[in-house]
């Protein structure tokens, strides 16, 4: 249980275009979703925290106009990389906090490899 | 501010040997501690977590970790490593394990020699 499905797993896009990444909680309601970015051979860096129905809270240095996060429902959160450039190429992972009824902790999506050419 | 230190960037062990991955944390309150494993190109899988109670925590795949408050450590151990354990391991600390964000260590890459 407590699965987060993340799509797509890989995407290649042209520079200047936008890409949307989706994360769906399949069997629970995700009140809070976290979006991370991971560069090769590095750790996860939190980009933003989103709560259902509220604006996302972005970490310092993350461009909110470039990385649009929408958490309109308790089962879906999306990250849109707008006007993507090669430096946006990275591995993006979402994570949902588990409801207390399931147990404390977090569950992670399988990640999206974004390549901007 | 909370932080997590994983002193070993890369560890190599032989299959069948024991393993210990180190994790030290800095946190002002009672920490919620996690160990995750990541295979290349994949998301994170939870190995185990600690919130309270018994300081020796058992996880999946034969892993265990011990919380030592006096040393601010939460080291991960496995008595006998399998080749399939080769992966990246991340230690993380959070607050309530729910609405609060996780802070990750830089990770330890484990290589297993046959």
mmCIF file of C-alpha atoms in Angstrom:
data_model
loop_
_atom_site.group_PDB
_atom_site.id
_atom_site.type_symbol
_atom_site.label_atom_id
_atom_site.label_comp_id
_atom_site.label_asym_id
_atom_site.label_seq_id
_atom_site.Cartn_x
_atom_site.Cartn_y
_atom_site.Cartn_z
ATOM 1 C CA UNK A 1 0.000 0.000 0.000
ATOM 2 C CA UNK A 2 0.861 3.720 0.008
ATOM 3 C CA UNK A 3 2.099 3.849 -3.561
ATOM 4 C CA UNK A 4 2.931 6.986 -5.489
ATOM 5 C CA UNK A 5 2.905 6.584 -9.248
ATOM 6 C CA UNK A 6 5.127 9.017 -11.120
ATOM 7 C CA UNK A 7 4.972 9.616 -14.881
ATOM 8 C CA UNK A 8 6.681 9.802 -17.215
ATOM 9 C CA UNK A 9 9.743 7.864 -16.173
ATOM 10 C CA UNK A 10 11.800 9.427 -18.938
ATOM 11 C CA UNK A 11 11.218 12.440 -21.133
ATOM 12 C CA UNK A 12 13.297 14.212 -23.727
ATOM 13 C CA UNK A 13 12.221 17.661 -24.793
ATOM 14 C CA UNK A 14 13.535 20.477 -26.882
ATOM 15 C CA UNK A 15 14.944 23.571 -25.302
ATOM 16 C CA UNK A 16 12.249 26.188 -24.762
ATOM 17 C CA UNK A 17 9.371 23.771 -24.388
ATOM 18 C CA UNK A 18 7.503 22.838 -21.216
ATOM 19 C CA UNK A 19 7.279 19.449 -19.578
ATOM 20 C CA UNK A 20 4.754 18.209 -17.044
ATOM 21 C CA UNK A 21 5.504 15.496 -14.531
ATOM 22 C CA UNK A 22 2.662 13.836 -12.631
ATOM 23 C CA UNK A 23 2.572 12.107 -9.301
ATOM 24 C CA UNK A 24 -0.514 10.235 -8.198
ATOM 25 C CA UNK A 25 -1.145 8.621 -4.857
ATOM 26 C CA UNK A 26 -2.878 5.370 -5.735
ATOM 27 C CA UNK A 27 -4.333 4.144 -2.478
ATOM 28 C CA UNK A 28 -4.215 7.024 -0.064
ATOM 29 C CA UNK A 29 -4.783 10.739 0.076
ATOM 30 C CA UNK A 30 -1.630 12.793 -0.125
ATOM 31 C CA UNK A 31 -2.147 16.000 1.771
ATOM 32 C CA UNK A 32 1.475 17.025 1.418
ATOM 33 C CA UNK A 33 3.725 16.348 -1.547
ATOM 34 C CA UNK A 34 7.416 17.107 -1.862
ATOM 35 C CA UNK A 35 9.339 17.592 -5.088
ATOM 36 C CA UNK A 36 13.032 16.813 -5.239
ATOM 37 C CA UNK A 37 15.734 17.208 -7.817
ATOM 38 C CA UNK A 38 18.741 14.931 -7.993
ATOM 39 C CA UNK A 39 21.864 15.539 -10.036
ATOM 40 C CA UNK A 40 24.055 12.586 -11.046
ATOM 41 C CA UNK A 41 25.878 11.036 -8.137
ATOM 42 C CA UNK A 42 24.391 13.557 -5.719
ATOM 43 C CA UNK A 43 21.775 13.586 -3.029
ATOM 44 C CA UNK A 44 18.191 14.751 -3.268
ATOM 45 C CA UNK A 45 17.593 18.457 -3.027
ATOM 46 C CA UNK A 46 14.153 19.609 -2.004
ATOM 47 C CA UNK A 47 12.644 22.008 -4.508
ATOM 48 C CA UNK A 48 9.245 22.675 -3.016
ATOM 49 C CA UNK A 49 6.542 21.469 -0.685
ATOM 50 C CA UNK A 50 2.940 21.514 -1.749
ATOM 51 C CA UNK A 51 -0.211 21.088 0.269
ATOM 52 C CA UNK A 52 -3.474 20.215 -1.400
ATOM 53 C CA UNK A 53 -5.393 23.319 -2.324
ATOM 54 C CA UNK A 54 -2.600 25.724 -1.377
ATOM 55 C CA UNK A 55 0.268 27.385 -3.145
ATOM 56 C CA UNK A 56 3.521 25.508 -3.034
ATOM 57 C CA UNK A 57 6.340 26.615 -0.776
ATOM 58 C CA UNK A 58 9.593 26.801 -2.669
ATOM 59 C CA UNK A 59 13.060 26.354 -1.265
ATOM 60 C CA UNK A 60 15.503 29.193 -1.510
ATOM 61 C CA UNK A 61 17.017 29.488 -4.952
ATOM 62 C CA UNK A 62 14.263 27.585 -6.752
ATOM 63 C CA UNK A 63 12.519 29.635 -9.418
ATOM 64 C CA UNK A 64 8.802 29.341 -8.775
ATOM 65 C CA UNK A 65 7.932 30.686 -12.212
ATOM 66 C CA UNK A 66 10.051 28.052 -13.850
ATOM 67 C CA UNK A 67 9.007 25.081 -11.766
ATOM 68 C CA UNK A 68 5.242 25.261 -11.473
ATOM 69 C CA UNK A 69 3.693 22.971 -8.919
ATOM 70 C CA UNK A 70 0.011 22.200 -8.754
ATOM 71 C CA UNK A 71 -1.604 20.123 -6.053
ATOM 72 C CA UNK A 72 -5.239 20.515 -6.897
ATOM 73 C CA UNK A 73 -6.455 17.238 -5.464
ATOM 74 C CA UNK A 74 -5.521 14.832 -2.708
ATOM 75 C CA UNK A 75 -4.342 12.278 -5.226
ATOM 76 C CA UNK A 76 -2.521 14.335 -7.843
ATOM 77 C CA UNK A 77 0.392 16.727 -7.819
ATOM 78 C CA UNK A 78 2.155 17.993 -10.907
ATOM 79 C CA UNK A 79 5.466 19.686 -11.597
ATOM 80 C CA UNK A 80 5.755 21.646 -14.823
ATOM 81 C CA UNK A 81 9.166 22.707 -15.992
ATOM 82 C CA UNK A 82 8.513 25.757 -18.150
ATOM 83 C CA UNK A 83 10.763 26.926 -20.950
ATOM 84 C CA UNK A 84 13.142 24.101 -20.213
ATOM 85 C CA UNK A 85 16.850 24.486 -20.892
ATOM 86 C CA UNK A 86 19.666 21.942 -20.885
ATOM 87 C CA UNK A 87 20.645 22.930 -17.344
ATOM 88 C CA UNK A 88 17.213 21.733 -16.196
ATOM 89 C CA UNK A 89 18.145 18.209 -17.212
ATOM 90 C CA UNK A 90 18.013 16.165 -14.052
ATOM 91 C CA UNK A 91 16.221 13.422 -12.154
ATOM 92 C CA UNK A 92 13.039 14.637 -10.494
ATOM 93 C CA UNK A 93 11.376 12.683 -7.689
ATOM 94 C CA UNK A 94 8.137 13.301 -5.863
ATOM 95 C CA UNK A 95 7.349 12.165 -2.354
ATOM 96 C CA UNK A 96 4.159 12.104 -0.373
ATOM 97 C CA UNK A 97 3.816 12.189 3.362
ATOM 98 C CA UNK A 98 1.864 9.263 4.664
ATOM 99 C CA UNK A 99 -1.376 9.800 6.531
ATOM 100 C CA UNK A 100 -1.131 9.018 10.212
ATOM 101 C CA UNK A 101 -3.523 6.148 9.748
ATOM 102 C CA UNK A 102 -0.973 4.401 7.533
ATOM 103 C CA UNK A 103 2.051 5.246 9.602
ATOM 104 C CA UNK A 104 4.556 8.010 9.862
ATOM 105 C CA UNK A 105 6.909 8.527 6.986
ATOM 106 C CA UNK A 106 7.061 9.203 3.328
ATOM 107 C CA UNK A 107 6.672 7.296 0.102
ATOM 108 C CA UNK A 108 8.518 8.155 -3.083
ATOM 109 C CA UNK A 109 7.700 8.034 -6.746
ATOM 110 C CA UNK A 110 10.019 6.176 -9.089
ATOM 111 C CA UNK A 111 11.427 9.383 -10.549
ATOM 112 C CA UNK A 112 11.494 11.130 -13.914
ATOM 113 C CA UNK A 113 14.638 11.511 -15.965
ATOM 114 C CA UNK A 114 14.344 14.791 -17.855
ATOM 115 C CA UNK A 115 16.725 15.487 -20.712
ATOM 116 C CA UNK A 116 16.534 18.836 -22.446
ATOM 117 C CA UNK A 117 18.212 18.979 -25.850
ATOM 118 C CA UNK B 1 19.215 23.764 11.202
ATOM 119 C CA UNK B 2 18.995 20.042 10.836
ATOM 120 C CA UNK B 3 21.644 18.228 8.854
ATOM 121 C CA UNK B 4 22.727 14.716 8.061
ATOM 122 C CA UNK B 5 26.279 13.539 7.507
ATOM 123 C CA UNK B 6 27.193 10.340 5.797
ATOM 124 C CA UNK B 7 30.977 10.275 6.108
ATOM 125 C CA UNK B 8 31.573 7.524 3.577
ATOM 126 C CA UNK B 9 30.959 8.430 -0.045
ATOM 127 C CA UNK B 10 31.784 4.982 -1.359
ATOM 128 C CA UNK B 11 32.168 1.631 0.380
ATOM 129 C CA UNK B 12 33.235 -1.641 -1.187
ATOM 130 C CA UNK B 13 32.625 -4.963 0.532
ATOM 131 C CA UNK B 14 32.830 -8.578 -0.509
ATOM 132 C CA UNK B 15 29.690 -10.609 -0.837
ATOM 133 C CA UNK B 16 28.950 -12.296 2.453
ATOM 134 C CA UNK B 17 30.834 -9.744 4.504
ATOM 135 C CA UNK B 18 29.201 -7.562 7.112
ATOM 136 C CA UNK B 19 28.290 -3.970 6.408
ATOM 137 C CA UNK B 20 27.951 -0.809 8.410
ATOM 138 C CA UNK B 21 26.995 2.510 6.873
ATOM 139 C CA UNK B 22 27.446 5.534 9.073
ATOM 140 C CA UNK B 23 25.005 8.347 9.598
ATOM 141 C CA UNK B 24 25.248 11.284 11.964
ATOM 142 C CA UNK B 25 22.567 13.884 12.356
ATOM 143 C CA UNK B 26 22.113 17.289 13.831
ATOM 144 C CA UNK B 27 18.636 18.076 15.031
ATOM 145 C CA UNK B 28 17.254 20.199 17.807
ATOM 146 C CA UNK B 29 14.312 18.027 18.737
ATOM 147 C CA UNK B 30 13.574 14.336 18.768
ATOM 148 C CA UNK B 31 14.532 13.192 15.310
ATOM 149 C CA UNK B 32 12.596 10.967 12.996
ATOM 150 C CA UNK B 33 15.251 8.978 11.158
ATOM 151 C CA UNK B 34 15.104 7.037 7.931
ATOM 152 C CA UNK B 35 17.304 4.920 5.724
ATOM 153 C CA UNK B 36 16.484 4.666 2.030
ATOM 154 C CA UNK B 37 18.046 2.695 -0.788
ATOM 155 C CA UNK B 38 18.158 3.806 -4.407
ATOM 156 C CA UNK B 39 19.075 1.688 -7.400
ATOM 157 C CA UNK B 40 20.309 3.539 -10.516
ATOM 158 C CA UNK B 41 17.545 5.468 -12.238
ATOM 159 C CA UNK B 42 15.014 4.501 -9.617
ATOM 160 C CA UNK B 43 13.155 6.161 -6.807
ATOM 161 C CA UNK B 44 13.800 5.603 -3.144
ATOM 162 C CA UNK B 45 12.788 2.547 -1.193
ATOM 163 C CA UNK B 46 12.404 2.726 2.556
ATOM 164 C CA UNK B 47 14.625 0.285 4.420
ATOM 165 C CA UNK B 48 13.656 1.261 7.942
ATOM 166 C CA UNK B 49 12.682 4.157 10.145
ATOM 167 C CA UNK B 50 12.933 5.199 13.763
ATOM 168 C CA UNK B 51 10.602 7.417 15.713
ATOM 169 C CA UNK B 52 10.686 6.176 19.272
ATOM 170 C CA UNK B 53 10.912 3.077 21.392
ATOM 171 C CA UNK B 54 13.464 0.348 20.892
ATOM 172 C CA UNK B 55 16.641 1.943 19.578
ATOM 173 C CA UNK B 56 17.483 -1.095 17.458
ATOM 174 C CA UNK B 57 15.247 -1.062 14.413
ATOM 175 C CA UNK B 58 14.740 -3.937 12.035
ATOM 176 C CA UNK B 59 14.062 -3.241 8.396
ATOM 177 C CA UNK B 60 13.551 -4.999 5.133
ATOM 178 C CA UNK B 61 16.143 -7.098 3.287
ATOM 179 C CA UNK B 62 17.906 -8.033 6.520
ATOM 180 C CA UNK B 63 18.972 -4.498 7.415
ATOM 181 C CA UNK B 64 18.934 -3.020 10.891
ATOM 182 C CA UNK B 65 19.906 0.314 12.362
ATOM 183 C CA UNK B 66 20.669 1.501 15.847
ATOM 184 C CA UNK B 67 19.760 4.921 17.158
ATOM 185 C CA UNK B 68 22.317 6.309 19.566
ATOM 186 C CA UNK B 69 21.217 9.634 20.946
ATOM 187 C CA UNK B 70 24.485 10.269 22.791
ATOM 188 C CA UNK B 71 26.404 9.972 19.533
ATOM 189 C CA UNK B 72 23.731 11.511 17.294
ATOM 190 C CA UNK B 73 24.088 8.487 15.090
ATOM 191 C CA UNK B 74 21.830 6.112 13.224
ATOM 192 C CA UNK B 75 24.120 3.592 11.571
ATOM 193 C CA UNK B 76 22.821 0.982 9.176
ATOM 194 C CA UNK B 77 24.047 -2.590 9.412
ATOM 195 C CA UNK B 78 23.694 -5.894 7.669
ATOM 196 C CA UNK B 79 25.448 -9.068 8.820
ATOM 197 C CA UNK B 80 25.945 -10.584 5.370
ATOM 198 C CA UNK B 81 25.816 -8.550 2.190
ATOM 199 C CA UNK B 82 24.373 -9.887 -1.046
ATOM 200 C CA UNK B 83 25.378 -8.752 -4.514
ATOM 201 C CA UNK B 84 21.888 -7.322 -4.970
ATOM 202 C CA UNK B 85 22.542 -4.873 -2.133
ATOM 203 C CA UNK B 86 24.784 -2.806 -4.387
ATOM 204 C CA UNK B 87 23.081 0.596 -4.567
ATOM 205 C CA UNK B 88 23.093 4.100 -3.134
ATOM 206 C CA UNK B 89 22.021 4.474 0.469
ATOM 207 C CA UNK B 90 20.614 7.640 1.948
ATOM 208 C CA UNK B 91 20.088 8.551 5.565
ATOM 209 C CA UNK B 92 17.475 11.215 6.261
ATOM 210 C CA UNK B 93 16.071 13.105 9.216
ATOM 211 C CA UNK B 94 12.661 14.678 9.599
ATOM 212 C CA UNK B 95 10.501 16.101 12.320
ATOM 213 C CA UNK B 96 7.123 14.534 12.499
ATOM 214 C CA UNK B 97 7.635 12.343 9.505
ATOM 215 C CA UNK B 98 4.603 13.823 7.869
ATOM 216 C CA UNK B 99 4.162 17.407 6.891
ATOM 217 C CA UNK B 100 7.742 18.331 7.586
ATOM 218 C CA UNK B 101 10.376 17.934 4.930
ATOM 219 C CA UNK B 102 13.126 15.350 4.999
ATOM 220 C CA UNK B 103 16.766 16.358 5.027
ATOM 221 C CA UNK B 104 19.006 13.881 3.273
ATOM 222 C CA UNK B 105 22.626 12.994 3.665
ATOM 223 C CA UNK B 106 24.793 12.960 0.558
ATOM 224 C CA UNK B 107 24.516 9.221 0.255
ATOM 225 C CA UNK B 108 26.878 6.264 0.371
ATOM 226 C CA UNK B 109 27.433 4.181 -2.705
ATOM 227 C CA UNK B 110 27.831 0.501 -1.925
ATOM 228 C CA UNK B 111 29.767 -1.767 -4.253
ATOM 229 C CA UNK B 112 29.687 -5.508 -3.630
ATOM 230 C CA UNK B 113 32.513 -7.648 -4.955
ATOM 231 C CA UNK B 114 31.834 -11.289 -5.782
#
